[in-house]
Short mmCIF file of C-alpha atoms in Angstrom, two decimals:
data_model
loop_
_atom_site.label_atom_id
_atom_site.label_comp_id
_atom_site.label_asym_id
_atom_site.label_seq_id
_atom_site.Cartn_x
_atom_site.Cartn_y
_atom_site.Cartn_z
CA UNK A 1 97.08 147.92 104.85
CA UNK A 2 95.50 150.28 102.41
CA UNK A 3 97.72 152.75 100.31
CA UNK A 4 95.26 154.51 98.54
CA UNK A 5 94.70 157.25 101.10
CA UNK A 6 98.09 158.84 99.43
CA UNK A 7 98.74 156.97 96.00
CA UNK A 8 95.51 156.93 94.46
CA UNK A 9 95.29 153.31 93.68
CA UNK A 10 98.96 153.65 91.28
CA UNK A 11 100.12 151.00 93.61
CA UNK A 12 98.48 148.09 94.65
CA UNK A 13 99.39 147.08 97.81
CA UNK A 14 102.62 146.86 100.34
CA UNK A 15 103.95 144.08 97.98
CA UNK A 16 103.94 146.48 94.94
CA UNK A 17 104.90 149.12 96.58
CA UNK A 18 108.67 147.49 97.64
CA UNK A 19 108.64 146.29 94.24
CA UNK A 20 107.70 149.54 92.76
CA UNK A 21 110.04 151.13 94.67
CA UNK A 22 113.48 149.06 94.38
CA UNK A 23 112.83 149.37 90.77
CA UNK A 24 112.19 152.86 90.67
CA UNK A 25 115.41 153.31 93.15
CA UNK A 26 118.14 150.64 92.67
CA UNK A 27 117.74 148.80 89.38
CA UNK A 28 120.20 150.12 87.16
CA UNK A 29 119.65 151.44 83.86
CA UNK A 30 121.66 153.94 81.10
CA UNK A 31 122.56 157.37 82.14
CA UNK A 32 122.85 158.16 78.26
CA UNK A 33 120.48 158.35 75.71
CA UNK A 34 122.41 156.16 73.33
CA UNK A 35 123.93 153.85 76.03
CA UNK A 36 123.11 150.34 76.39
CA UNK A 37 125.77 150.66 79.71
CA UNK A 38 123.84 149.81 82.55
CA UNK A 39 125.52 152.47 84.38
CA UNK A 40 123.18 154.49 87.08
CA UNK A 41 120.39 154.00 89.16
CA UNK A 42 117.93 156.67 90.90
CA UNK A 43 119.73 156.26 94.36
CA UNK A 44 122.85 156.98 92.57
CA UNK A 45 122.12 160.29 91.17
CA UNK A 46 119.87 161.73 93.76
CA UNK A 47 120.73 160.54 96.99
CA UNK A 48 124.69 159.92 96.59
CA UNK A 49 125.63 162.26 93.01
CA UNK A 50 127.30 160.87 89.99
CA UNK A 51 129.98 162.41 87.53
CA UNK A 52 128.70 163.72 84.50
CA UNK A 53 131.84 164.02 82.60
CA UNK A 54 135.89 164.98 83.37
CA UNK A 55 134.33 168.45 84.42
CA UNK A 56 130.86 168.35 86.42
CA UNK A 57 128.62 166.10 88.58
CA UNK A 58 125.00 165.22 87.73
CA UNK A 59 122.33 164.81 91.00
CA UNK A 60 123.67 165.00 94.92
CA UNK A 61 120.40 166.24 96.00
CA UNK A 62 120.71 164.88 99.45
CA UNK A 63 122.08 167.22 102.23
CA UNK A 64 123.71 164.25 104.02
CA UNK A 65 125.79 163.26 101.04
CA UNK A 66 126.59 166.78 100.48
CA UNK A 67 127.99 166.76 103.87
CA UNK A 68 129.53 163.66 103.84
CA UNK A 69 131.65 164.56 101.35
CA UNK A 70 132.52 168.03 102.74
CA UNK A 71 133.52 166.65 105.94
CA UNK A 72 135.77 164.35 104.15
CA UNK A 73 137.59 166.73 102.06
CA UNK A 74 136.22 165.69 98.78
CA UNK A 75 134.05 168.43 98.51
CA UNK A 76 134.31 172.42 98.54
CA UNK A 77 130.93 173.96 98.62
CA UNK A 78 131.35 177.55 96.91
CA UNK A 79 128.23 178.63 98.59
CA UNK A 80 124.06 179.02 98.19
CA UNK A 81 122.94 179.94 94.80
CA UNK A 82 119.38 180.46 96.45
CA UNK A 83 117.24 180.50 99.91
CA UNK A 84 113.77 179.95 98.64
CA UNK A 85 112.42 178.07 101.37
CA UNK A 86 113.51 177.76 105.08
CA UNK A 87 113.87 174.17 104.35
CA UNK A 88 115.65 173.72 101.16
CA UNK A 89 118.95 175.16 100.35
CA UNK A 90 120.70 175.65 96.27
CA UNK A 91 124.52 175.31 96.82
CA UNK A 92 126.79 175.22 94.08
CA UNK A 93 130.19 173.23 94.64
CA UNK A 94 133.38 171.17 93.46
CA UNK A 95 133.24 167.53 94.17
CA UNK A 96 136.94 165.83 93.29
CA UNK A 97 137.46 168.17 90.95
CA UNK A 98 133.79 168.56 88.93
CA UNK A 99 131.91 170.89 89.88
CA UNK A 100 128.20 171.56 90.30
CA UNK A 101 126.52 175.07 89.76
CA UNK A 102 123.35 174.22 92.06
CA UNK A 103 121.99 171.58 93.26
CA UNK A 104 118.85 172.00 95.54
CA UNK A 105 118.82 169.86 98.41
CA UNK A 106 116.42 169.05 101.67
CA UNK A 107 117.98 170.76 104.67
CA UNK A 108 117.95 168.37 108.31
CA UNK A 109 115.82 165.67 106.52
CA UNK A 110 116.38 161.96 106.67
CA UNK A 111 116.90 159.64 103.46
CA UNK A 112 114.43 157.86 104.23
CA UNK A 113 112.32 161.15 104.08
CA UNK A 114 113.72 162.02 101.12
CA UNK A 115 113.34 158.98 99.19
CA UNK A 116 109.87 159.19 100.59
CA UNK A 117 109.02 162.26 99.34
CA UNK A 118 110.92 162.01 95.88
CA UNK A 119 108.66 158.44 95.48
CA UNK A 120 105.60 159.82 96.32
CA UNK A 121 106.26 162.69 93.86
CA UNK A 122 107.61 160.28 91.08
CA UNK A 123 104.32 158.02 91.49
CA UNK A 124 101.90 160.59 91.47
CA UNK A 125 103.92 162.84 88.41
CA UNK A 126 106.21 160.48 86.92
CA UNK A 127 108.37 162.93 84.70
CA UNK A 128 106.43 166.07 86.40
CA UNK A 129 106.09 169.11 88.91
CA UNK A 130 104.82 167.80 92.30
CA UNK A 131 102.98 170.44 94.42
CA UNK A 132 103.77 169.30 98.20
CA UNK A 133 103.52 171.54 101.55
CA UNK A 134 106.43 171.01 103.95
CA UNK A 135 106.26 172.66 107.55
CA UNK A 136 103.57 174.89 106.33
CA UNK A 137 105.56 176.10 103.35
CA UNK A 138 104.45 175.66 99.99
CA UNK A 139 106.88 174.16 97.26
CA UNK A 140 107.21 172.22 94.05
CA UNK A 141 109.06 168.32 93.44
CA UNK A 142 110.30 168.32 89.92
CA UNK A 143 110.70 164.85 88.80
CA UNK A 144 112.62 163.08 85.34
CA UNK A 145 111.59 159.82 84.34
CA UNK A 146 114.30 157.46 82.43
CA UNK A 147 113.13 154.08 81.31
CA UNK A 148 110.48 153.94 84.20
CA UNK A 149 113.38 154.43 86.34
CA UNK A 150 113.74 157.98 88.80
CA UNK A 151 116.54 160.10 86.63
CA UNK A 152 116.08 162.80 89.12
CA UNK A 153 113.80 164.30 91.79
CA UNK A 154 114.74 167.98 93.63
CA UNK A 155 112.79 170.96 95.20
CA UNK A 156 112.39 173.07 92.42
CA UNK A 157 113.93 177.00 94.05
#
């Protein structure tokens, strides 16, 4: 199976690709810039949400975690910060206590789609702005690189 067709040769084949992307999602590395903590991974902060400090969260860009935690009491979302796209929602919220001025999150999409999407982003821009076009709607993937690890991907509002 050729991967070319969307990664431009930046992985080599199926093989690379898992391994590319279990290191890009799942190996941990340090949140902090002075750390040597092992502390975080990609899937962490984008697809579940971390704590920052006492008082905010870092990531939760994942509409399913979001609601997951909202269903469970855990979470009070304060409400959209803003509607760009028909797709995407900015919500700002408390999570046990921390809260979260906006996060942007994928509305009705899968992880798997948006692990997809954020990896396809982070291996074409690693650290960049990601021009995709979703449903006919134009929009932008911002990606943060950390140790050649994802720190974060979102829809940019």
């Amino acid at each position: 199976m050729s991967l070319d067709f969307a990664i431009n040769g930046k992985v080599r084949d199926l093989a690379d690709l898992k391994a590319t992307l279990r290191r890009l999602w799942f190996e941990l590395y340090p949140r902090s810039g002075k750390s040597l903590v092992l502390d975080t991974s990609g899937f962490e902060h984008v697809m579940v949400g971390e704590f920052k400090s006492a008082g905010s969260v870092n990531g939760m860009h994942s509409w399913l975690s979001f609601y997951e935690k909202e269903q469970n009491g855990t979470l009070n979302y304060y409400g959209h910060t803003c509607s760009v796209h028909s797709n995407t929602v900015c919500a700002a919220f408390e999570w046990d206590g921390r809260i979260k001025r906006k996060a942007s999150l994928f509305l009705r999409t899968s992880p798997a789609y948006d692990i997809a999407i954020y990896s396809l982003c982070f291996i074409l821009y690693p650290g960049g702005m990601c021009p995709i076009v979703v449903d006919g709607t134009a929009m932008v993937i911002r990606t943060y690189s950390k140790d050649g690890h994802i720190a974060t991907a979102f829809v940019v509002e």
